[in-house]
Amino acid sequence: MNALELRDVKRAYERGRDVLRGVSLDVKPGEVVALLGRNGAGKTTLLRVMMGMLRADSGQVRVLGLDPRREPVALKQRVGYVAEEQMLPGDLSIAAVFDLHRRLFPTWNPLMEEVLCRRFGDLSTRARMDTLSKGQARQVALIAALAHQPELLLLDEPAGGLDPAARRQILEAAISLLSDQGTTVVFSSHHMADVERIAGRVVLLHDGRIVVDSELDTLRESYSLALIPVNGTPPEAIRDLEGCVRLRRKASLWHAVFARAPHETRAILEGRLRIADATCRTIPLEDLFVELVEDRS
């Protein structure tokens, strides 16, 4: 059984303005998946649908074999979730927050709580939530999500707005402490360095659809960018080539992203369109992200 199974999931907040436009996604147990996309691409909506916080307008959603809307309590006891905007009560102390979660989750592990509190050594459990810095509040939320040893961890920009050292501390704590338990992790992030360091798979959302779903190693080895002089080359001819996933014009060049290694892309361009003056190269993850989601110009 997959940890996540989504089939043709659609969600709109207003009639005619879909946020998710038919998302299908399978995630196996133990995978670490990075969810990428511009603001408004649908990442937060998708994570909230997984949690059962939002109902899909159509399609099928199964999380750990459960329907999030029909079995919310059973699901939430098995899932850890950290939102971009924290919702922990400001008038509670850190100790009271942990005590609340301890009562809610039968699988709460006091030893893991202790280990995490030591890792985030600047936390005093007597401190009130409304006195904490943004980074400290994220640390508390992460401990609360991790210490009940979830089968699935969903992180929505958990380290957004934090400095690089704090981001690394938070994300690496999540991944390292759960990896031995086989926990599945899906996290959204705008930071490509974080993604490349800890993710095994990348899912890129654009305009409510998945445009890339690939193992990270495959992305590094099997995608390329071709820079093609315009010179009267019709864009339709390039778009129709096998493996072309995105084409946009930038000044006097066509920027074409291919799901092919550079030498394969070069062979396709030369063999099909007799284009011999294109530059074909591997493409870093951040550049791939920009090429796939920036508006055509």
PDB file of C-alpha atoms in Angstrom:
ATOM      1  CA  MET A   1       0.000   0.000   0.000  1.00  0.00           C
ATOM      2  CA  ASN A   2       1.240   3.474  -0.877  1.00  0.00           C
ATOM      3  CA  ALA A   3       1.476   6.118   1.812  1.00  0.00           C
ATOM      4  CA  LEU A   4      -0.318   8.574  -0.506  1.00  0.00           C
ATOM      5  CA  GLU A   5      -2.636   7.898  -3.432  1.00  0.00           C
ATOM      6  CA  LEU A   6      -4.268  10.816  -5.236  1.00  0.00           C
ATOM      7  CA  ARG A   7      -6.264  10.404  -8.421  1.00  0.00           C
ATOM      8  CA  ASP A   8      -7.340  13.362 -10.582  1.00  0.00           C
ATOM      9  CA  VAL A   9      -7.793  15.643  -7.560  1.00  0.00           C
ATOM     10  CA  LYS A  10      -9.412  19.005  -8.283  1.00  0.00           C
ATOM     11  CA  ARG A  11     -10.092  21.911  -5.961  1.00  0.00           C
ATOM     12  CA  ALA A  12     -11.379  25.427  -6.595  1.00  0.00           C
ATOM     13  CA  TYR A  13     -12.037  28.268  -4.164  1.00  0.00           C
ATOM     14  CA  GLU A  14     -14.182  30.130  -6.691  1.00  0.00           C
ATOM     15  CA  ARG A  15     -16.167  28.850  -9.652  1.00  0.00           C
ATOM     16  CA  GLY A  16     -13.960  28.844 -12.711  1.00  0.00           C
ATOM     17  CA  ARG A  17     -10.732  29.393 -10.723  1.00  0.00           C
ATOM     18  CA  ASP A  18      -9.238  25.969 -10.091  1.00  0.00           C
ATOM     19  CA  VAL A  19      -6.279  25.722  -7.738  1.00  0.00           C
ATOM     20  CA  LEU A  20      -5.728  22.001  -8.332  1.00  0.00           C
ATOM     21  CA  ARG A  21      -6.491  20.883 -11.874  1.00  0.00           C
ATOM     22  CA  GLY A  22      -6.387  17.110 -11.807  1.00  0.00           C
ATOM     23  CA  VAL A  23      -3.455  16.095  -9.608  1.00  0.00           C
ATOM     24  CA  SER A  24      -2.522  12.415  -9.522  1.00  0.00           C
ATOM     25  CA  LEU A  25       0.288  11.307  -7.242  1.00  0.00           C
ATOM     26  CA  ASP A  26       1.530   8.111  -5.581  1.00  0.00           C
ATOM     27  CA  VAL A  27       4.093   8.210  -2.767  1.00  0.00           C
ATOM     28  CA  LYS A  28       5.608   5.010  -1.442  1.00  0.00           C
ATOM     29  CA  PRO A  29       6.321   4.388   2.257  1.00  0.00           C
ATOM     30  CA  GLY A  30       9.659   5.856   3.305  1.00  0.00           C
ATOM     31  CA  GLU A  31      10.030   8.287   0.395  1.00  0.00           C
ATOM     32  CA  VAL A  32      11.196  11.857   0.986  1.00  0.00           C
ATOM     33  CA  VAL A  33       9.414  14.037  -1.574  1.00  0.00           C
ATOM     34  CA  ALA A  34       9.953  17.750  -2.172  1.00  0.00           C
ATOM     35  CA  LEU A  35       6.912  19.654  -3.410  1.00  0.00           C
ATOM     36  CA  LEU A  36       7.994  22.649  -5.482  1.00  0.00           C
ATOM     37  CA  GLY A  37       6.145  25.471  -7.216  1.00  0.00           C
ATOM     38  CA  ARG A  38       5.633  29.205  -7.250  1.00  0.00           C
ATOM     39  CA  ASN A  39       3.338  30.906  -4.763  1.00  0.00           C
ATOM     40  CA  GLY A  40      -0.202  30.056  -5.803  1.00  0.00           C
ATOM     41  CA  ALA A  41       0.800  26.871  -7.637  1.00  0.00           C
ATOM     42  CA  GLY A  42      -1.349  24.770  -5.279  1.00  0.00           C
ATOM     43  CA  LYS A  43       1.222  23.305  -2.860  1.00  0.00           C
ATOM     44  CA  THR A  44      -0.485  24.394   0.370  1.00  0.00           C
ATOM     45  CA  THR A  45      -3.909  23.441  -0.981  1.00  0.00           C
ATOM     46  CA  LEU A  46      -2.616  19.985  -1.895  1.00  0.00           C
ATOM     47  CA  LEU A  47      -1.121  19.422   1.561  1.00  0.00           C
ATOM     48  CA  ARG A  48      -4.351  20.556   3.223  1.00  0.00           C
ATOM     49  CA  VAL A  49      -6.342  18.145   1.054  1.00  0.00           C
ATOM     50  CA  MET A  50      -4.003  15.365   2.198  1.00  0.00           C
ATOM     51  CA  MET A  51      -4.651  16.344   5.822  1.00  0.00           C
ATOM     52  CA  GLY A  52      -8.412  16.463   5.327  1.00  0.00           C
ATOM     53  CA  MET A  53      -8.477  20.174   6.171  1.00  0.00           C
ATOM     54  CA  LEU A  54      -9.935  20.818   2.705  1.00  0.00           C
ATOM     55  CA  ARG A  55     -12.290  18.648   0.699  1.00  0.00           C
ATOM     56  CA  ALA A  56     -11.369  17.854  -2.893  1.00  0.00           C
ATOM     57  CA  ASP A  57     -14.083  18.947  -5.324  1.00  0.00           C
ATOM     58  CA  SER A  58     -13.499  15.756  -7.278  1.00  0.00           C
ATOM     59  CA  GLY A  59     -11.063  12.887  -7.476  1.00  0.00           C
ATOM     60  CA  GLN A  60      -9.913  10.346  -4.955  1.00  0.00           C
ATOM     61  CA  VAL A  61      -7.636  10.872  -1.937  1.00  0.00           C
ATOM     62  CA  ARG A  62      -6.181   8.087   0.188  1.00  0.00           C
ATOM     63  CA  VAL A  63      -3.644   8.796   2.916  1.00  0.00           C
ATOM     64  CA  LEU A  64      -2.208   5.732   4.656  1.00  0.00           C
ATOM     65  CA  GLY A  65      -5.153   3.879   3.183  1.00  0.00           C
ATOM     66  CA  LEU A  66      -7.695   6.229   4.791  1.00  0.00           C
ATOM     67  CA  ASP A  67     -10.101   8.827   3.449  1.00  0.00           C
ATOM     68  CA  PRO A  68      -8.999  12.057   5.193  1.00  0.00           C
ATOM     69  CA  ARG A  69     -12.518  13.495   5.281  1.00  0.00           C
ATOM     70  CA  ARG A  70     -14.287  10.368   6.515  1.00  0.00           C
ATOM     71  CA  GLU A  71     -11.663   9.183   9.025  1.00  0.00           C
ATOM     72  CA  PRO A  72     -10.016  12.410  10.236  1.00  0.00           C
ATOM     73  CA  VAL A  73      -9.219  11.327  13.808  1.00  0.00           C
ATOM     74  CA  ALA A  74      -7.672   7.997  12.835  1.00  0.00           C
ATOM     75  CA  LEU A  75      -5.611   9.729  10.169  1.00  0.00           C
ATOM     76  CA  LYS A  76      -4.366  12.628  12.291  1.00  0.00           C
ATOM     77  CA  GLN A  77      -3.075  10.207  14.925  1.00  0.00           C
ATOM     78  CA  ARG A  78      -0.754   8.749  12.278  1.00  0.00           C
ATOM     79  CA  VAL A  79       0.335  11.960  10.538  1.00  0.00           C
ATOM     80  CA  GLY A  80       2.608  14.800  11.635  1.00  0.00           C
ATOM     81  CA  TYR A  81       1.873  18.214  10.108  1.00  0.00           C
ATOM     82  CA  VAL A  82       3.698  21.533  10.307  1.00  0.00           C
ATOM     83  CA  ALA A  83       1.990  24.467   8.593  1.00  0.00           C
ATOM     84  CA  GLU A  84       3.686  27.550   7.188  1.00  0.00           C
ATOM     85  CA  GLU A  85       1.698  29.658   9.653  1.00  0.00           C
ATOM     86  CA  GLN A  86       1.737  28.110  13.111  1.00  0.00           C
ATOM     87  CA  MET A  87      -1.508  27.754  15.047  1.00  0.00           C
ATOM     88  CA  LEU A  88      -0.261  26.683  18.485  1.00  0.00           C
ATOM     89  CA  PRO A  89      -1.981  28.626  21.311  1.00  0.00           C
ATOM     90  CA  GLY A  90       0.094  31.643  22.299  1.00  0.00           C
ATOM     91  CA  ASP A  91      -0.968  31.576  25.958  1.00  0.00           C
ATOM     92  CA  LEU A  92       0.402  28.064  26.545  1.00  0.00           C
ATOM     93  CA  SER A  93       3.911  27.252  27.665  1.00  0.00           C
ATOM     94  CA  ILE A  94       6.016  24.889  25.573  1.00  0.00           C
ATOM     95  CA  ALA A  95       5.604  22.261  28.304  1.00  0.00           C
ATOM     96  CA  ALA A  96       1.816  22.656  28.147  1.00  0.00           C
ATOM     97  CA  VAL A  97       1.874  22.273  24.345  1.00  0.00           C
ATOM     98  CA  PHE A  98       3.797  19.018  24.679  1.00  0.00           C
ATOM     99  CA  ASP A  99       1.481  17.812  27.439  1.00  0.00           C
ATOM    100  CA  LEU A 100      -1.528  18.467  25.216  1.00  0.00           C
ATOM    101  CA  HIS A 101      -0.003  16.503  22.365  1.00  0.00           C
ATOM    102  CA  ARG A 102       1.040  13.722  24.727  1.00  0.00           C
ATOM    103  CA  ARG A 103      -2.607  13.225  25.656  1.00  0.00           C
ATOM    104  CA  LEU A 104      -3.793  13.401  22.052  1.00  0.00           C
ATOM    105  CA  PHE A 105      -1.310  10.903  20.618  1.00  0.00           C
ATOM    106  CA  PRO A 106      -1.004   7.423  22.184  1.00  0.00           C
ATOM    107  CA  THR A 107       2.282   6.893  20.324  1.00  0.00           C
ATOM    108  CA  TRP A 108       3.983   9.959  21.881  1.00  0.00           C
ATOM    109  CA  ASN A 109       7.618   9.102  22.635  1.00  0.00           C
ATOM    110  CA  PRO A 110       9.028  11.013  25.653  1.00  0.00           C
ATOM    111  CA  LEU A 111      12.556   9.984  24.681  1.00  0.00           C
ATOM    112  CA  MET A 112      12.205  11.548  21.230  1.00  0.00           C
ATOM    113  CA  GLU A 113      10.747  14.674  22.848  1.00  0.00           C
ATOM    114  CA  GLU A 114      13.813  14.835  25.084  1.00  0.00           C
ATOM    115  CA  VAL A 115      16.237  14.237  22.202  1.00  0.00           C
ATOM    116  CA  LEU A 116      14.630  16.969  20.089  1.00  0.00           C
ATOM    117  CA  CYS A 117      14.562  19.463  22.945  1.00  0.00           C
ATOM    118  CA  ARG A 118      18.272  18.855  23.470  1.00  0.00           C
ATOM    119  CA  ARG A 119      18.949  19.316  19.754  1.00  0.00           C
ATOM    120  CA  PHE A 120      17.161  22.660  19.854  1.00  0.00           C
ATOM    121  CA  GLY A 121      19.090  23.677  22.942  1.00  0.00           C
ATOM    122  CA  ASP A 122      17.844  27.273  23.151  1.00  0.00           C
ATOM    123  CA  LEU A 123      14.291  26.191  24.070  1.00  0.00           C
ATOM    124  CA  SER A 124      13.039  26.547  27.639  1.00  0.00           C
ATOM    125  CA  THR A 125       9.876  24.524  28.137  1.00  0.00           C
ATOM    126  CA  ARG A 126       8.671  27.139  30.660  1.00  0.00           C
ATOM    127  CA  ALA A 127       8.523  29.829  27.957  1.00  0.00           C
ATOM    128  CA  ARG A 128       5.133  30.863  26.557  1.00  0.00           C
ATOM    129  CA  MET A 129       4.511  30.403  22.877  1.00  0.00           C
ATOM    130  CA  ASP A 130       3.775  34.093  22.313  1.00  0.00           C
ATOM    131  CA  THR A 131       7.257  35.029  23.602  1.00  0.00           C
ATOM    132  CA  LEU A 132       9.131  32.841  21.117  1.00  0.00           C
ATOM    133  CA  SER A 133      10.941  33.908  17.994  1.00  0.00           C
ATOM    134  CA  LYS A 134       9.680  32.625  14.643  1.00  0.00           C
ATOM    135  CA  GLY A 135      12.433  30.023  14.558  1.00  0.00           C
ATOM    136  CA  GLN A 136      11.719  28.811  18.080  1.00  0.00           C
ATOM    137  CA  ALA A 137       7.988  28.511  17.348  1.00  0.00           C
ATOM    138  CA  ARG A 138       8.817  26.387  14.291  1.00  0.00           C
ATOM    139  CA  GLN A 139      11.024  24.178  16.439  1.00  0.00           C
ATOM    140  CA  VAL A 140       8.200  23.593  18.929  1.00  0.00           C
ATOM    141  CA  ALA A 141       5.777  22.765  16.111  1.00  0.00           C
ATOM    142  CA  LEU A 142       8.272  20.333  14.622  1.00  0.00           C
ATOM    143  CA  ILE A 143       8.846  18.577  17.957  1.00  0.00           C
ATOM    144  CA  ALA A 144       5.071  18.273  18.407  1.00  0.00           C
ATOM    145  CA  ALA A 145       4.792  16.769  14.910  1.00  0.00           C
ATOM    146  CA  LEU A 146       7.711  14.359  15.335  1.00  0.00           C
ATOM    147  CA  ALA A 147       7.494  13.082  18.898  1.00  0.00           C
ATOM    148  CA  HIS A 148       4.419  10.936  18.270  1.00  0.00           C
ATOM    149  CA  GLN A 149       6.438   9.058  15.610  1.00  0.00           C
ATOM    150  CA  PRO A 150       4.121   9.624  12.638  1.00  0.00           C
ATOM    151  CA  GLU A 151       4.002   7.284   9.671  1.00  0.00           C
ATOM    152  CA  LEU A 152       3.701  10.330   7.412  1.00  0.00           C
ATOM    153  CA  LEU A 153       5.144  13.810   7.929  1.00  0.00           C
ATOM    154  CA  LEU A 154       3.748  16.762   5.942  1.00  0.00           C
ATOM    155  CA  LEU A 155       5.736  20.005   6.099  1.00  0.00           C
ATOM    156  CA  ASP A 156       4.404  23.192   4.477  1.00  0.00           C
ATOM    157  CA  GLU A 157       7.377  25.569   4.168  1.00  0.00           C
ATOM    158  CA  PRO A 158       8.369  24.634   7.729  1.00  0.00           C
ATOM    159  CA  ALA A 159      11.546  26.711   7.606  1.00  0.00           C
ATOM    160  CA  GLY A 160      10.289  29.643   5.540  1.00  0.00           C
ATOM    161  CA  GLY A 161      11.696  33.000   6.603  1.00  0.00           C
ATOM    162  CA  LEU A 162      14.482  31.451   8.673  1.00  0.00           C
ATOM    163  CA  ASP A 163      18.196  31.882   8.149  1.00  0.00           C
ATOM    164  CA  PRO A 164      20.086  29.043   6.394  1.00  0.00           C
ATOM    165  CA  ALA A 165      21.521  27.592   9.607  1.00  0.00           C
ATOM    166  CA  ALA A 166      18.084  27.414  11.263  1.00  0.00           C
ATOM    167  CA  ARG A 167      16.540  25.909   8.110  1.00  0.00           C
ATOM    168  CA  ARG A 168      19.178  23.208   7.981  1.00  0.00           C
ATOM    169  CA  GLN A 169      18.773  22.421  11.670  1.00  0.00           C
ATOM    170  CA  ILE A 170      14.998  22.078  11.423  1.00  0.00           C
ATOM    171  CA  LEU A 171      14.824  20.072   8.212  1.00  0.00           C
ATOM    172  CA  GLU A 172      17.725  17.771   8.958  1.00  0.00           C
ATOM    173  CA  ALA A 173      16.265  17.041  12.391  1.00  0.00           C
ATOM    174  CA  ALA A 174      13.022  15.983  10.758  1.00  0.00           C
ATOM    175  CA  ILE A 175      14.623  13.779   8.162  1.00  0.00           C
ATOM    176  CA  SER A 176      17.375  12.163  10.217  1.00  0.00           C
ATOM    177  CA  LEU A 177      15.214  11.240  13.207  1.00  0.00           C
ATOM    178  CA  LEU A 178      12.492   9.638  11.110  1.00  0.00           C
ATOM    179  CA  SER A 179      14.518   7.984   8.358  1.00  0.00           C
ATOM    180  CA  ASP A 180      15.344   4.918  10.460  1.00  0.00           C
ATOM    181  CA  GLN A 181      11.650   4.420  11.179  1.00  0.00           C
ATOM    182  CA  GLY A 182      10.670   4.447   7.515  1.00  0.00           C
ATOM    183  CA  THR A 183       8.510   7.558   7.872  1.00  0.00           C
ATOM    184  CA  THR A 184       7.274   9.071   4.626  1.00  0.00           C
ATOM    185  CA  VAL A 185       8.010  12.796   4.272  1.00  0.00           C
ATOM    186  CA  VAL A 186       6.435  15.320   1.907  1.00  0.00           C
ATOM    187  CA  PHE A 187       7.671  18.885   2.281  1.00  0.00           C
ATOM    188  CA  SER A 188       7.233  22.077   0.309  1.00  0.00           C
ATOM    189  CA  SER A 189      10.118  24.496  -0.024  1.00  0.00           C
ATOM    190  CA  HIS A 190      11.422  27.393  -2.099  1.00  0.00           C
ATOM    191  CA  HIS A 191      15.012  26.624  -1.175  1.00  0.00           C
ATOM    192  CA  MET A 192      16.671  24.442  -3.811  1.00  0.00           C
ATOM    193  CA  ALA A 193      19.729  23.777  -1.638  1.00  0.00           C
ATOM    194  CA  ASP A 194      17.470  22.233   1.025  1.00  0.00           C
ATOM    195  CA  VAL A 195      15.707  20.141  -1.589  1.00  0.00           C
ATOM    196  CA  GLU A 196      18.935  18.843  -3.116  1.00  0.00           C
ATOM    197  CA  ARG A 197      20.336  17.987   0.305  1.00  0.00           C
ATOM    198  CA  ILE A 198      17.463  15.962   1.731  1.00  0.00           C
ATOM    199  CA  ALA A 199      14.892  14.985  -0.935  1.00  0.00           C
ATOM    200  CA  GLY A 200      14.978  11.813  -2.975  1.00  0.00           C
ATOM    201  CA  ARG A 201      12.187  12.858  -5.323  1.00  0.00           C
ATOM    202  CA  VAL A 202      10.888  16.140  -6.706  1.00  0.00           C
ATOM    203  CA  VAL A 203       7.298  16.976  -7.651  1.00  0.00           C
ATOM    204  CA  LEU A 204       6.864  20.346  -9.369  1.00  0.00           C
ATOM    205  CA  LEU A 205       3.423  21.955  -9.422  1.00  0.00           C
ATOM    206  CA  HIS A 206       2.633  24.702 -11.903  1.00  0.00           C
ATOM    207  CA  ASP A 207      -0.765  26.250 -12.468  1.00  0.00           C
ATOM    208  CA  GLY A 208      -2.419  23.503 -10.429  1.00  0.00           C
ATOM    209  CA  ARG A 209      -0.869  20.619 -12.349  1.00  0.00           C
ATOM    210  CA  ILE A 210       2.148  18.384 -11.871  1.00  0.00           C
ATOM    211  CA  VAL A 211       4.666  19.213 -14.592  1.00  0.00           C
ATOM    212  CA  VAL A 212       7.617  17.211 -13.217  1.00  0.00           C
ATOM    213  CA  ASP A 213       7.609  14.106 -11.027  1.00  0.00           C
ATOM    214  CA  SER A 214      11.039  12.550 -10.901  1.00  0.00           C
ATOM    215  CA  GLU A 215      13.739  11.074  -8.714  1.00  0.00           C
ATOM    216  CA  LEU A 216      16.294  13.759  -7.930  1.00  0.00           C
ATOM    217  CA  ASP A 217      19.156  11.753  -9.440  1.00  0.00           C
ATOM    218  CA  THR A 218      17.150  11.341 -12.655  1.00  0.00           C
ATOM    219  CA  LEU A 219      16.562  15.083 -12.826  1.00  0.00           C
ATOM    220  CA  ARG A 220      20.284  15.715 -12.537  1.00  0.00           C
ATOM    221  CA  GLU A 221      21.183  13.213 -15.243  1.00  0.00           C
ATOM    222  CA  SER A 222      18.262  13.148 -17.651  1.00  0.00           C
ATOM    223  CA  TYR A 223      17.076  16.729 -18.141  1.00  0.00           C
ATOM    224  CA  SER A 224      18.795  19.294 -20.316  1.00  0.00           C
ATOM    225  CA  LEU A 225      18.414  22.852 -21.539  1.00  0.00           C
ATOM    226  CA  ALA A 226      18.820  23.630 -25.226  1.00  0.00           C
ATOM    227  CA  LEU A 227      19.570  27.214 -26.235  1.00  0.00           C
ATOM    228  CA  ILE A 228      18.458  27.498 -29.855  1.00  0.00           C
ATOM    229  CA  PRO A 229      18.956  30.604 -32.014  1.00  0.00           C
ATOM    230  CA  VAL A 230      15.563  31.807 -33.222  1.00  0.00           C
ATOM    231  CA  ASN A 231      16.660  32.220 -36.853  1.00  0.00           C
ATOM    232  CA  GLY A 232      13.185  31.505 -38.174  1.00  0.00           C
ATOM    233  CA  THR A 233      12.851  28.168 -36.345  1.00  0.00           C
ATOM    234  CA  PRO A 234       9.102  27.723 -35.735  1.00  0.00           C
ATOM    235  CA  PRO A 235       8.301  27.108 -32.067  1.00  0.00           C
ATOM    236  CA  GLU A 236       5.728  24.433 -32.924  1.00  0.00           C
ATOM    237  CA  ALA A 237       8.426  22.316 -34.518  1.00  0.00           C
ATOM    238  CA  ILE A 238      10.498  22.391 -31.323  1.00  0.00           C
ATOM    239  CA  ARG A 239       7.512  21.768 -29.023  1.00  0.00           C
ATOM    240  CA  ASP A 240       6.552  18.699 -31.029  1.00  0.00           C
ATOM    241  CA  LEU A 241       9.949  17.060 -30.585  1.00  0.00           C
ATOM    242  CA  GLU A 242      10.042  13.997 -28.342  1.00  0.00           C
ATOM    243  CA  GLY A 243      11.054  14.889 -24.809  1.00  0.00           C
ATOM    244  CA  CYS A 244      10.382  18.631 -25.048  1.00  0.00           C
ATOM    245  CA  VAL A 245       8.566  19.679 -21.871  1.00  0.00           C
ATOM    246  CA  ARG A 246       8.829  23.466 -22.006  1.00  0.00           C
ATOM    247  CA  LEU A 247       9.680  26.148 -24.545  1.00  0.00           C
ATOM    248  CA  ARG A 248       9.988  29.880 -24.093  1.00  0.00           C
ATOM    249  CA  ARG A 249      11.699  32.674 -25.974  1.00  0.00           C
ATOM    250  CA  LYS A 250      14.284  34.858 -24.295  1.00  0.00           C
ATOM    251  CA  ALA A 251      15.730  37.584 -26.513  1.00  0.00           C
ATOM    252  CA  SER A 252      17.197  35.897 -29.611  1.00  0.00           C
ATOM    253  CA  LEU A 253      17.122  32.371 -28.201  1.00  0.00           C
ATOM    254  CA  TRP A 254      14.578  29.653 -27.675  1.00  0.00           C
ATOM    255  CA  HIS A 255      15.001  28.063 -24.238  1.00  0.00           C
ATOM    256  CA  ALA A 256      13.849  24.453 -24.592  1.00  0.00           C
ATOM    257  CA  VAL A 257      13.779  22.026 -21.656  1.00  0.00           C
ATOM    258  CA  PHE A 258      14.019  18.371 -22.648  1.00  0.00           C
ATOM    259  CA  ALA A 259      13.531  15.250 -20.569  1.00  0.00           C
ATOM    260  CA  ARG A 260      16.663  13.929 -22.214  1.00  0.00           C
ATOM    261  CA  ALA A 261      20.389  13.979 -21.537  1.00  0.00           C
ATOM    262  CA  PRO A 262      22.244  16.777 -23.386  1.00  0.00           C
ATOM    263  CA  HIS A 263      23.755  14.471 -26.033  1.00  0.00           C
ATOM    264  CA  GLU A 264      20.323  12.969 -26.741  1.00  0.00           C
ATOM    265  CA  THR A 265      18.773  16.430 -27.047  1.00  0.00           C
ATOM    266  CA  ARG A 266      21.511  17.497 -29.455  1.00  0.00           C
ATOM    267  CA  ALA A 267      20.944  14.401 -31.581  1.00  0.00           C
ATOM    268  CA  ILE A 268      17.190  15.027 -31.725  1.00  0.00           C
ATOM    269  CA  LEU A 269      17.639  18.665 -32.770  1.00  0.00           C
ATOM    270  CA  GLU A 270      20.183  17.801 -35.448  1.00  0.00           C
ATOM    271  CA  GLY A 271      18.348  14.736 -36.730  1.00  0.00           C
ATOM    272  CA  ARG A 272      14.807  16.120 -36.809  1.00  0.00           C
ATOM    273  CA  LEU A 273      15.231  19.853 -37.442  1.00  0.00           C
ATOM    274  CA  ARG A 274      18.786  20.058 -38.821  1.00  0.00           C
ATOM    275  CA  ILE A 275      19.703  22.466 -36.019  1.00  0.00           C
ATOM    276  CA  ALA A 276      23.467  22.210 -35.475  1.00  0.00           C
ATOM    277  CA  ASP A 277      24.161  25.470 -33.628  1.00  0.00           C
ATOM    278  CA  ALA A 278      22.172  24.809 -30.448  1.00  0.00           C
ATOM    279  CA  THR A 279      23.894  24.707 -27.064  1.00  0.00           C
ATOM    280  CA  CYS A 280      22.744  21.721 -25.019  1.00  0.00           C
ATOM    281  CA  ARG A 281      23.750  21.337 -21.384  1.00  0.00           C
ATOM    282  CA  THR A 282      22.706  19.821 -18.097  1.00  0.00           C
ATOM    283  CA  ILE A 283      20.519  22.041 -15.992  1.00  0.00           C
ATOM    284  CA  PRO A 284      20.777  22.636 -12.214  1.00  0.00           C
ATOM    285  CA  LEU A 285      17.590  22.137 -10.222  1.00  0.00           C
ATOM    286  CA  GLU A 286      17.090  25.846  -9.543  1.00  0.00           C
ATOM    287  CA  ASP A 287      17.501  26.713 -13.235  1.00  0.00           C
ATOM    288  CA  LEU A 288      15.116  23.911 -14.181  1.00  0.00           C
ATOM    289  CA  PHE A 289      12.555  25.314 -11.752  1.00  0.00           C
ATOM    290  CA  VAL A 290      12.879  28.797 -13.308  1.00  0.00           C
ATOM    291  CA  GLU A 291      12.657  27.507 -16.873  1.00  0.00           C
ATOM    292  CA  LEU A 292       9.539  25.470 -16.157  1.00  0.00           C
ATOM    293  CA  VAL A 293       7.526  28.029 -14.198  1.00  0.00           C
ATOM    294  CA  GLU A 294       8.516  31.434 -15.570  1.00  0.00           C
ATOM    295  CA  ASP A 295       6.106  33.024 -17.994  1.00  0.00           C
ATOM    296  CA  ARG A 296       6.948  32.678 -21.642  1.00  0.00           C
ATOM    297  CA  SER A 297       8.463  35.858 -23.082  1.00  0.00           C
TER     298      SER A 297
END
